[in-house]
JSON list of C-alpha atoms in Angstrom, two decimals:
[
{"chain": "F", "resi": 1, "resn": "MET", "atom": "CA", "xyz": [0.00, 0.00, 0.00]},
{"chain": "F", "resi": 2, "resn": "SER", "atom": "CA", "xyz": [2.96, 2.35, 0.35]},
{"chain": "F", "resi": 3, "resn": "LYS", "atom": "CA", "xyz": [3.18, 2.85, -3.42]},
{"chain": "F", "resi": 4, "resn": "SER", "atom": "CA", "xyz": [-0.54, 3.58, -3.50]},
{"chain": "F", "resi": 5, "resn": "SER", "atom": "CA", "xyz": [-0.41, 6.19, -0.75]},
{"chain": "F", "resi": 6, "resn": "SER", "atom": "CA", "xyz": [2.72, 7.78, -2.27]},
{"chain": "F", "resi": 7, "resn": "ALA", "atom": "CA", "xyz": [1.00, 7.92, -5.66]},
{"chain": "F", "resi": 8, "resn": "ALA", "atom": "CA", "xyz": [-2.15, 9.44, -4.16]},
{"chain": "F", "resi": 9, "resn": "GLY", "atom": "CA", "xyz": [0.00, 12.03, -2.37]},
{"chain": "F", "resi": 10, "resn": "GLY", "atom": "CA", "xyz": [1.78, 12.76, -5.65]},
{"chain": "F", "resi": 11, "resn": "VAL", "atom": "CA", "xyz": [-1.55, 13.29, -7.43]},
{"chain": "F", "resi": 12, "resn": "TYR", "atom": "CA", "xyz": [-2.61, 15.68, -4.68]},
{"chain": "F", "resi": 13, "resn": "ASN", "atom": "CA", "xyz": [0.71, 17.54, -4.88]},
{"chain": "F", "resi": 14, "resn": "ILE", "atom": "CA", "xyz": [0.47, 18.02, -8.64]},
{"chain": "F", "resi": 15, "resn": "LEU", "atom": "CA", "xyz": [-3.17, 19.07, -8.71]},
{"chain": "F", "resi": 16, "resn": "SER", "atom": "CA", "xyz": [-2.80, 21.45, -5.77]},
{"chain": "F", "resi": 17, "resn": "GLY", "atom": "CA", "xyz": [0.32, 23.09, -7.14]},
{"chain": "F", "resi": 18, "resn": "GLY", "atom": "CA", "xyz": [2.67, 21.50, -4.63]},
{"chain": "F", "resi": 19, "resn": "ALA", "atom": "CA", "xyz": [0.72, 21.47, -1.38]},
{"chain": "F", "resi": 20, "resn": "PRO", "atom": "CA", "xyz": [1.52, 18.18, 0.35]},
{"chain": "F", "resi": 21, "resn": "ALA", "atom": "CA", "xyz": [-1.36, 15.80, 1.03]},
{"chain": "F", "resi": 22, "resn": "GLU", "atom": "CA", "xyz": [0.59, 13.83, 3.58]},
{"chain": "F", "resi": 23, "resn": "ALA", "atom": "CA", "xyz": [2.55, 14.92, 6.60]},
{"chain": "F", "resi": 24, "resn": "ASP", "atom": "CA", "xyz": [5.35, 12.55, 5.61]},
{"chain": "F", "resi": 25, "resn": "ALA", "atom": "CA", "xyz": [5.25, 13.06, 1.84]},
{"chain": "F", "resi": 26, "resn": "GLY", "atom": "CA", "xyz": [8.51, 13.30, -0.04]},
{"chain": "F", "resi": 27, "resn": "ASP", "atom": "CA", "xyz": [9.34, 15.73, -2.81]},
{"chain": "F", "resi": 28, "resn": "ALA", "atom": "CA", "xyz": [6.45, 16.76, -4.99]},
{"chain": "F", "resi": 29, "resn": "PRO", "atom": "CA", "xyz": [6.52, 15.26, -8.48]},
{"chain": "F", "resi": 30, "resn": "SER", "atom": "CA", "xyz": [7.94, 17.57, -11.10]},
{"chain": "F", "resi": 31, "resn": "LEU", "atom": "CA", "xyz": [4.94, 18.39, -13.26]},
{"chain": "F", "resi": 32, "resn": "ASP", "atom": "CA", "xyz": [3.56, 21.88, -13.57]},
{"chain": "F", "resi": 33, "resn": "VAL", "atom": "CA", "xyz": [-0.23, 21.60, -13.80]},
{"chain": "F", "resi": 34, "resn": "ARG", "atom": "CA", "xyz": [-0.24, 24.60, -16.17]},
{"chain": "F", "resi": 35, "resn": "THR", "atom": "CA", "xyz": [1.35, 22.41, -18.86]},
{"chain": "F", "resi": 36, "resn": "LEU", "atom": "CA", "xyz": [-1.82, 20.28, -18.83]},
{"chain": "F", "resi": 37, "resn": "ALA", "atom": "CA", "xyz": [-4.19, 23.11, -19.76]},
{"chain": "F", "resi": 38, "resn": "GLY", "atom": "CA", "xyz": [-6.25, 22.35, -22.86]},
{"chain": "F", "resi": 39, "resn": "LEU", "atom": "CA", "xyz": [-5.32, 18.66, -23.06]},
{"chain": "F", "resi": 40, "resn": "PRO", "atom": "CA", "xyz": [-7.93, 15.90, -23.23]},
{"chain": "F", "resi": 41, "resn": "HIS", "atom": "CA", "xyz": [-8.76, 14.32, -19.86]},
{"chain": "F", "resi": 42, "resn": "SER", "atom": "CA", "xyz": [-7.16, 11.02, -20.81]},
{"chain": "F", "resi": 43, "resn": "GLU", "atom": "CA", "xyz": [-3.89, 12.76, -21.73]},
{"chain": "F", "resi": 44, "resn": "ILE", "atom": "CA", "xyz": [-3.92, 14.78, -18.50]},
{"chain": "F", "resi": 45, "resn": "ALA", "atom": "CA", "xyz": [-4.44, 11.57, -16.52]},
{"chain": "F", "resi": 46, "resn": "GLU", "atom": "CA", "xyz": [-1.61, 9.76, -18.32]},
{"chain": "F", "resi": 47, "resn": "ARG", "atom": "CA", "xyz": [0.83, 12.63, -17.81]},
{"chain": "F", "resi": 48, "resn": "ILE", "atom": "CA", "xyz": [0.03, 12.81, -14.12]},
{"chain": "F", "resi": 49, "resn": "ALA", "atom": "CA", "xyz": [0.42, 9.02, -13.83]},
{"chain": "F", "resi": 50, "resn": "ASP", "atom": "CA", "xyz": [3.82, 9.26, -15.57]},
{"chain": "F", "resi": 51, "resn": "ALA", "atom": "CA", "xyz": [4.96, 12.05, -13.25]},
{"chain": "F", "resi": 52, "resn": "VAL", "atom": "CA", "xyz": [3.77, 10.31, -10.10]},
{"chain": "F", "resi": 53, "resn": "ASN", "atom": "CA", "xyz": [5.13, 6.86, -10.93]},
{"chain": "F", "resi": 54, "resn": "PRO", "atom": "CA", "xyz": [7.64, 7.12, -13.79]},
{"chain": "F", "resi": 55, "resn": "SER", "atom": "CA", "xyz": [9.22, 3.71, -13.27]},
{"chain": "F", "resi": 56, "resn": "ASP", "atom": "CA", "xyz": [6.90, 1.13, -14.79]},
{"chain": "F", "resi": 57, "resn": "VAL", "atom": "CA", "xyz": [9.12, -1.86, -14.00]},
{"chain": "F", "resi": 58, "resn": "SER", "atom": "CA", "xyz": [6.82, -4.11, -12.00]},
{"chain": "F", "resi": 59, "resn": "LEU", "atom": "CA", "xyz": [3.21, -5.20, -11.92]},
{"chain": "F", "resi": 60, "resn": "ASP", "atom": "CA", "xyz": [2.76, -3.05, -8.81]},
{"chain": "F", "resi": 61, "resn": "ASP", "atom": "CA", "xyz": [4.09, 0.00, -10.67]},
{"chain": "F", "resi": 62, "resn": "ALA", "atom": "CA", "xyz": [1.77, -0.68, -13.59]},
{"chain": "F", "resi": 63, "resn": "GLY", "atom": "CA", "xyz": [-1.16, -1.11, -11.22]},
{"chain": "F", "resi": 64, "resn": "VAL", "atom": "CA", "xyz": [-0.42, 2.16, -9.45]},
{"chain": "F", "resi": 65, "resn": "ARG", "atom": "CA", "xyz": [-0.08, 4.01, -12.76]},
{"chain": "F", "resi": 66, "resn": "GLU", "atom": "CA", "xyz": [-3.39, 2.52, -13.90]},
{"chain": "F", "resi": 67, "resn": "ALA", "atom": "CA", "xyz": [-5.06, 3.58, -10.63]},
{"chain": "F", "resi": 68, "resn": "VAL", "atom": "CA", "xyz": [-3.76, 7.16, -10.96]},
{"chain": "F", "resi": 69, "resn": "ALA", "atom": "CA", "xyz": [-4.87, 7.43, -14.59]},
{"chain": "F", "resi": 70, "resn": "GLU", "atom": "CA", "xyz": [-8.31, 5.93, -13.90]},
{"chain": "F", "resi": 71, "resn": "ALA", "atom": "CA", "xyz": [-8.91, 8.09, -10.82]},
{"chain": "F", "resi": 72, "resn": "VAL", "atom": "CA", "xyz": [-7.88, 11.39, -12.41]},
{"chain": "F", "resi": 73, "resn": "SER", "atom": "CA", "xyz": [-9.61, 10.65, -15.71]},
{"chain": "F", "resi": 74, "resn": "SER", "atom": "CA", "xyz": [-12.89, 9.69, -14.04]},
{"chain": "F", "resi": 75, "resn": "VAL", "atom": "CA", "xyz": [-12.98, 12.79, -11.84]},
{"chain": "F", "resi": 76, "resn": "LEU", "atom": "CA", "xyz": [-12.21, 15.07, -14.78]},
{"chain": "F", "resi": 77, "resn": "SER", "atom": "CA", "xyz": [-14.74, 13.34, -17.02]},
{"chain": "F", "resi": 78, "resn": "GLU", "atom": "CA", "xyz": [-17.45, 13.82, -14.40]},
{"chain": "F", "resi": 79, "resn": "ASN", "atom": "CA", "xyz": [-16.54, 17.52, -14.20]},
{"chain": "F", "resi": 80, "resn": "GLU", "atom": "CA", "xyz": [-15.90, 18.33, -17.87]},
{"chain": "F", "resi": 81, "resn": "THR", "atom": "CA", "xyz": [-15.92, 22.13, -17.56]},
{"chain": "F", "resi": 82, "resn": "VAL", "atom": "CA", "xyz": [-13.39, 22.28, -14.73]},
{"chain": "F", "resi": 83, "resn": "ASP", "atom": "CA", "xyz": [-10.10, 24.12, -15.28]},
{"chain": "F", "resi": 84, "resn": "ILE", "atom": "CA", "xyz": [-7.22, 21.71, -14.57]},
{"chain": "F", "resi": 85, "resn": "THR", "atom": "CA", "xyz": [-5.02, 24.63, -13.54]},
{"chain": "F", "resi": 86, "resn": "ASN", "atom": "CA", "xyz": [-7.50, 25.71, -10.85]},
{"chain": "F", "resi": 87, "resn": "LEU", "atom": "CA", "xyz": [-9.21, 22.60, -9.52]},
{"chain": "F", "resi": 88, "resn": "PRO", "atom": "CA", "xyz": [-11.43, 23.08, -6.48]},
{"chain": "F", "resi": 89, "resn": "SER", "atom": "CA", "xyz": [-10.05, 21.38, -3.37]},
{"chain": "F", "resi": 90, "resn": "GLU", "atom": "CA", "xyz": [-12.94, 18.89, -3.26]},
{"chain": "F", "resi": 91, "resn": "LEU", "atom": "CA", "xyz": [-11.99, 17.57, -6.73]},
{"chain": "F", "resi": 92, "resn": "ILE", "atom": "CA", "xyz": [-8.31, 17.34, -5.77]},
{"chain": "F", "resi": 93, "resn": "GLU", "atom": "CA", "xyz": [-9.32, 15.36, -2.69]},
{"chain": "F", "resi": 94, "resn": "GLU", "atom": "CA", "xyz": [-11.60, 13.15, -4.80]},
{"chain": "F", "resi": 95, "resn": "CYS", "atom": "CA", "xyz": [-8.65, 12.34, -7.08]},
{"chain": "F", "resi": 96, "resn": "TYR", "atom": "CA", "xyz": [-6.63, 11.46, -3.97]},
{"chain": "F", "resi": 97, "resn": "VAL", "atom": "CA", "xyz": [-9.35, 9.20, -2.53]},
{"chain": "F", "resi": 98, "resn": "ARG", "atom": "CA", "xyz": [-10.06, 7.52, -5.87]},
{"chain": "F", "resi": 99, "resn": "THR", "atom": "CA", "xyz": [-6.38, 6.83, -6.47]},
{"chain": "F", "resi": 100, "resn": "LEU", "atom": "CA", "xyz": [-6.24, 5.04, -3.13]},
{"chain": "F", "resi": 101, "resn": "SER", "atom": "CA", "xyz": [-9.50, 3.15, -3.64]},
{"chain": "F", "resi": 102, "resn": "VAL", "atom": "CA", "xyz": [-8.76, 2.06, -7.23]},
{"chain": "F", "resi": 103, "resn": "SER", "atom": "CA", "xyz": [-5.29, 0.92, -6.27]},
{"chain": "F", "resi": 104, "resn": "ALA", "atom": "CA", "xyz": [-6.60, -1.01, -3.25]},
{"chain": "F", "resi": 105, "resn": "PHE", "atom": "CA", "xyz": [-9.34, -2.53, -5.42]},
{"chain": "F", "resi": 106, "resn": "ASN", "atom": "CA", "xyz": [-6.74, -3.70, -7.96]},
{"chain": "F", "resi": 107, "resn": "ILE", "atom": "CA", "xyz": [-4.70, -5.27, -5.16]},
{"chain": "F", "resi": 108, "resn": "ILE", "atom": "CA", "xyz": [-7.64, -7.08, -3.55]},
{"chain": "F", "resi": 109, "resn": "ILE", "atom": "CA", "xyz": [-8.95, -8.33, -6.90]},
{"chain": "F", "resi": 110, "resn": "ALA", "atom": "CA", "xyz": [-5.52, -9.75, -7.68]},
{"chain": "F", "resi": 111, "resn": "ASP", "atom": "CA", "xyz": [-5.98, -11.80, -4.50]},
{"chain": "F", "resi": 112, "resn": "ILE", "atom": "CA", "xyz": [-9.65, -12.79, -4.76]},
{"chain": "F", "resi": 113, "resn": "GLY", "atom": "CA", "xyz": [-10.52, -12.33, -8.43]},
{"chain": "F", "resi": 114, "resn": "ALA", "atom": "CA", "xyz": [-10.21, -15.99, -9.42]},
{"chain": "F", "resi": 115, "resn": "SER", "atom": "CA", "xyz": [-12.34, -17.10, -6.46]},
{"chain": "F", "resi": 116, "resn": "LEU", "atom": "CA", "xyz": [-14.94, -14.47, -7.29]},
{"chain": "F", "resi": 117, "resn": "GLN", "atom": "CA", "xyz": [-15.14, -15.71, -10.90]},
{"chain": "F", "resi": 118, "resn": "ARG", "atom": "CA", "xyz": [-15.39, -19.35, -9.83]},
{"chain": "F", "resi": 119, "resn": "ALA", "atom": "CA", "xyz": [-18.17, -18.50, -7.38]},
{"chain": "F", "resi": 120, "resn": "ALA", "atom": "CA", "xyz": [-20.14, -16.90, -10.23]},
{"chain": "F", "resi": 121, "resn": "HIS", "atom": "CA", "xyz": [-20.22, -20.36, -11.87]},
{"chain": "F", "resi": 122, "resn": "GLY", "atom": "CA", "xyz": [-19.31, -19.12, -15.35]},
{"chain": "F", "resi": 123, "resn": "ASN", "atom": "CA", "xyz": [-21.81, -16.27, -15.32]},
{"chain": "F", "resi": 124, "resn": "ALA", "atom": "CA", "xyz": [-19.66, -13.38, -16.58]},
{"chain": "F", "resi": 125, "resn": "GLY", "atom": "CA", "xyz": [-22.44, -10.84, -16.04]},
{"chain": "F", "resi": 126, "resn": "LEU", "atom": "CA", "xyz": [-22.79, -11.86, -12.40]},
{"chain": "F", "resi": 127, "resn": "ALA", "atom": "CA", "xyz": [-19.01, -11.74, -11.88]},
{"chain": "F", "resi": 128, "resn": "ASN", "atom": "CA", "xyz": [-18.83, -8.25, -13.43]},
{"chain": "F", "resi": 129, "resn": "ASP", "atom": "CA", "xyz": [-21.77, -7.03, -11.33]},
{"chain": "F", "resi": 130, "resn": "ARG", "atom": "CA", "xyz": [-20.05, -8.27, -8.20]},
{"chain": "F", "resi": 131, "resn": "LEU", "atom": "CA", "xyz": [-16.75, -6.60, -9.19]},
{"chain": "F", "resi": 132, "resn": "LYS", "atom": "CA", "xyz": [-18.58, -3.32, -9.76]},
{"chain": "F", "resi": 133, "resn": "GLU", "atom": "CA", "xyz": [-20.35, -3.61, -6.41]},
{"chain": "F", "resi": 134, "resn": "ILE", "atom": "CA", "xyz": [-17.06, -4.22, -4.60]},
{"chain": "F", "resi": 135, "resn": "SER", "atom": "CA", "xyz": [-15.38, -1.35, -6.45]},
{"chain": "F", "resi": 136, "resn": "ASP", "atom": "CA", "xyz": [-18.21, 1.06, -5.63]},
{"chain": "F", "resi": 137, "resn": "PHE", "atom": "CA", "xyz": [-18.21, -0.06, -1.99]},
{"chain": "F", "resi": 138, "resn": "MET", "atom": "CA", "xyz": [-14.46, 0.48, -1.71]},
{"chain": "F", "resi": 139, "resn": "ARG", "atom": "CA", "xyz": [-14.65, 3.98, -3.19]},
{"chain": "F", "resi": 140, "resn": "GLU", "atom": "CA", "xyz": [-17.44, 4.98, -0.80]},
{"chain": "F", "resi": 141, "resn": "ALA", "atom": "CA", "xyz": [-15.68, 3.37, 2.19]},
{"chain": "F", "resi": 142, "resn": "TYR", "atom": "CA", "xyz": [-12.46, 5.23, 1.37]},
{"chain": "F", "resi": 143, "resn": "ARG", "atom": "CA", "xyz": [-14.36, 8.49, 0.96]},
{"chain": "F", "resi": 144, "resn": "ALA", "atom": "CA", "xyz": [-16.14, 7.98, 4.32]},
{"chain": "F", "resi": 145, "resn": "GLN", "atom": "CA", "xyz": [-12.88, 7.17, 6.14]},
{"chain": "F", "resi": 146, "resn": "TYR", "atom": "CA", "xyz": [-11.09, 10.13, 4.51]},
{"chain": "F", "resi": 147, "resn": "THR", "atom": "CA", "xyz": [-13.95, 12.45, 5.49]},
{"chain": "F", "resi": 148, "resn": "LYS", "atom": "CA", "xyz": [-13.87, 11.13, 9.07]},
{"chain": "F", "resi": 149, "resn": "PHE", "atom": "CA", "xyz": [-10.11, 11.83, 9.38]},
{"chain": "F", "resi": 150, "resn": "LYS", "atom": "CA", "xyz": [-10.49, 15.24, 7.79]},
{"chain": "F", "resi": 151, "resn": "ASP", "atom": "CA", "xyz": [-13.46, 16.19, 9.99]},
{"chain": "F", "resi": 152, "resn": "ARG", "atom": "CA", "xyz": [-11.36, 15.36, 13.06]},
{"chain": "F", "resi": 153, "resn": "GLY", "atom": "CA", "xyz": [-8.75, 17.81, 11.81]},
{"chain": "F", "resi": 154, "resn": "GLY", "atom": "CA", "xyz": [-6.32, 15.05, 10.93]},
{"chain": "F", "resi": 155, "resn": "GLN", "atom": "CA", "xyz": [-4.08, 14.93, 7.93]},
{"chain": "F", "resi": 156, "resn": "VAL", "atom": "CA", "xyz": [-4.01, 11.67, 6.02]},
{"chain": "F", "resi": 157, "resn": "SER", "atom": "CA", "xyz": [-0.52, 10.21, 6.05]},
{"chain": "F", "resi": 158, "resn": "ARG", "atom": "CA", "xyz": [0.94, 7.00, 4.63]},
{"chain": "F", "resi": 159, "resn": "ARG", "atom": "CA", "xyz": [0.22, 5.38, 7.99]},
{"chain": "F", "resi": 160, "resn": "THR", "atom": "CA", "xyz": [-3.43, 6.44, 8.08]},
{"chain": "F", "resi": 161, "resn": "ALA", "atom": "CA", "xyz": [-3.85, 5.60, 4.38]},
{"chain": "F", "resi": 162, "resn": "LYS", "atom": "CA", "xyz": [-2.55, 2.10, 5.18]},
{"chain": "F", "resi": 163, "resn": "SER", "atom": "CA", "xyz": [-4.90, 1.87, 8.15]},
{"chain": "F", "resi": 164, "resn": "ILE", "atom": "CA", "xyz": [-7.84, 2.90, 5.97]},
{"chain": "F", "resi": 165, "resn": "ALA", "atom": "CA", "xyz": [-6.82, 0.30, 3.37]},
{"chain": "F", "resi": 166, "resn": "GLN", "atom": "CA", "xyz": [-6.66, -2.45, 5.97]},
{"chain": "F", "resi": 167, "resn": "SER", "atom": "CA", "xyz": [-10.03, -1.46, 7.41]},
{"chain": "F", "resi": 168, "resn": "VAL", "atom": "CA", "xyz": [-11.71, -1.32, 4.00]},
{"chain": "F", "resi": 169, "resn": "THR", "atom": "CA", "xyz": [-10.14, -4.63, 2.93]},
{"chain": "F", "resi": 170, "resn": "SER", "atom": "CA", "xyz": [-11.41, -6.26, 6.11]},
{"chain": "F", "resi": 171, "resn": "GLN", "atom": "CA", "xyz": [-14.88, -4.84, 5.49]},
{"chain": "F", "resi": 172, "resn": "VAL", "atom": "CA", "xyz": [-14.83, -6.13, 1.90]},
{"chain": "F", "resi": 173, "resn": "MET", "atom": "CA", "xyz": [-13.90, -9.62, 3.05]},
{"chain": "F", "resi": 174, "resn": "ASP", "atom": "CA", "xyz": [-16.62, -9.60, 5.73]},
{"chain": "F", "resi": 175, "resn": "ILE", "atom": "CA", "xyz": [-19.39, -8.11, 3.57]},
{"chain": "F", "resi": 176, "resn": "PHE", "atom": "CA", "xyz": [-18.64, -9.87, 0.30]},
{"chain": "F", "resi": 177, "resn": "GLU", "atom": "CA", "xyz": [-17.46, -13.25, 1.61]},
{"chain": "F", "resi": 178, "resn": "SER", "atom": "CA", "xyz": [-20.49, -14.98, 0.05]},
{"chain": "F", "resi": 179, "resn": "TYR", "atom": "CA", "xyz": [-19.29, -13.80, -3.39]},
{"chain": "F", "resi": 180, "resn": "LEU", "atom": "CA", "xyz": [-16.27, -16.09, -3.01]},
{"chain": "F", "resi": 181, "resn": "GLU", "atom": "CA", "xyz": [-18.17, -19.30, -2.23]}
]
């Protein structure tokens, strides 16, 4: 999860013009958000993913890059008229939360995906519906946990991001256990 939380912090840093999302974040990635003005959402997302995680040498790296690109692209697509150079803080935070939730979803599905497909007994539609339900649950659970930390005045760090991930993963296993049988 450390790559996921670092990537989410990097997304936040880029979109906020360098403001750190995490108390223990390292150097902000070197991408000026102004260079993204006027680009299609998919291109913006890919450039941010490249800046946040430039070394695509492992499956984990590829998964993190995919999570960043999917998170940023989905938020921008849902808010088509937004100016990338002046994103409202709630959209920057949504990119952060979605990066974490998509990355965690990819990790958990790598672990349980085959069992989930077997439990659907060859029904691809059922398996896809269950994947979507788990993905949606994870995004909402991450958002709720992030909001809870923020409302308490806390700053999400790598440690709290890991704690959120463990809590959400545990919830997924408890709630969706029947999907694996």
